[in-house]
Amino acid sequence: VQLVESGGGSVQSGRSLILSCKVTGGPKLTFCMGWYRQAPGKEREGVAALASPSDGRLAYADSVKGRFVISKDNQKNILYLQMDNLEPEDTAMYYCAADIKAWWLLALRPQTDFGWWGQGTQVTVS
């Protein structure tokens, strides 16, 4: 299983970005997936998660509720993170993760020893 993120960049406060995570390999319709971020000097934190299509549960960190939306194109097997009204505090490396087990993703726990992870895409907000 490979996860490849894209869409990061440098933007001004209040602007928007859409992150993408392409998944290749693995059981696409049974994966739970999530977005995490890690700012310099800080621990990795969960941002948003989406359970498998048959489950449909969502989870968002309080800091991004109302600004970020997670979604997935199941045909293309691409996970998205629509980020609106970005703030400097959103500056971080953003990672996507996937696993058949949903519990740690929906709990937004950064279990880096579980599942599969991408290499990250940098988001900088000034």
mmCIF file with all atom_site columns, C-alpha atoms in Angstrom, residues 6 17 22 30 32 41 45 48 54-55 75 80 85 89 95 102-103 106 115 118-119 121-122:
data_model
loop_
_atom_site.group_PDB
_atom_site.id
_atom_site.type_symbol
_atom_site.label_atom_id
_atom_site.label_alt_id
_atom_site.label_comp_id
_atom_site.label_asym_id
_atom_site.label_entity_id
_atom_site.label_seq_id
_atom_site.pdbx_PDB_ins_code
_atom_site.Cartn_x
_atom_site.Cartn_y
_atom_site.Cartn_z
_atom_site.occupancy
_atom_site.B_iso_or_equiv
_atom_site.pdbx_formal_charge
_atom_site.auth_seq_id
_atom_site.auth_comp_id
_atom_site.auth_asym_id
_atom_site.auth_atom_id
_atom_site.pdbx_PDB_model_num
ATOM 1  C CA . SER A 1 6   ? -0.095  16.533 -2.749 1.00 0.00 ? 6   SER A CA 1
ATOM 2  C CA . LEU A 1 17  ? -6.096  24.821 -0.008 1.00 0.00 ? 17  LEU A CA 1
ATOM 3  C CA . LYS A 1 22  ? -3.723  9.032  -3.640 1.00 0.00 ? 22  LYS A CA 1
ATOM 4  C CA . THR A 1 30  ? -12.605 -1.083 3.463  1.00 0.00 ? 30  THR A CA 1
ATOM 5  C CA . CYS A 1 32  ? -10.572 4.044  7.093  1.00 0.00 ? 32  CYS A CA 1
ATOM 6  C CA . GLY A 1 41  ? 8.723   21.210 17.599 1.00 0.00 ? 41  GLY A CA 1
ATOM 7  C CA . GLU A 1 45  ? -1.912  15.513 15.845 1.00 0.00 ? 45  GLU A CA 1
ATOM 8  C CA . ALA A 1 48  ? -9.803  14.627 10.417 1.00 0.00 ? 48  ALA A CA 1
ATOM 9  C CA . SER A 1 54  ? -20.017 1.187  4.508  1.00 0.00 ? 54  SER A CA 1
ATOM 10 C CA . ASP A 1 55  ? -19.504 2.941  7.852  1.00 0.00 ? 55  ASP A CA 1
ATOM 11 C CA . GLN A 1 75  ? -13.686 5.433  -7.595 1.00 0.00 ? 75  GLN A CA 1
ATOM 12 C CA . TYR A 1 80  ? -9.154  14.994 0.111  1.00 0.00 ? 80  TYR A CA 1
ATOM 13 C CA . ASN A 1 85  ? -10.075 30.146 6.243  1.00 0.00 ? 85  ASN A CA 1
ATOM 14 C CA . GLU A 1 89  ? -1.581  27.967 13.383 1.00 0.00 ? 89  GLU A CA 1
ATOM 15 C CA . TYR A 1 95  ? 0.158   13.440 6.402  1.00 0.00 ? 95  TYR A CA 1
ATOM 16 C CA . ALA A 1 102 ? -10.819 2.399  12.199 1.00 0.00 ? 102 ALA A CA 1
ATOM 17 C CA . TRP A 1 103 ? -10.574 2.962  15.952 1.00 0.00 ? 103 TRP A CA 1
ATOM 18 C CA . LEU A 1 106 ? -11.542 7.984  14.216 1.00 0.00 ? 106 LEU A CA 1
ATOM 19 C CA . GLY A 1 115 ? -1.513  1.217  9.245  1.00 0.00 ? 115 GLY A CA 1
ATOM 20 C CA . GLY A 1 118 ? 2.307   8.974  3.357  1.00 0.00 ? 118 GLY A CA 1
ATOM 21 C CA . GLN A 1 119 ? 5.432   11.127 3.268  1.00 0.00 ? 119 GLN A CA 1
ATOM 22 C CA . THR A 1 121 ? 2.939   17.697 2.120  1.00 0.00 ? 121 THR A CA 1
ATOM 23 C CA . GLN A 1 122 ? 3.901   21.057 3.621  1.00 0.00 ? 122 GLN A CA 1
#
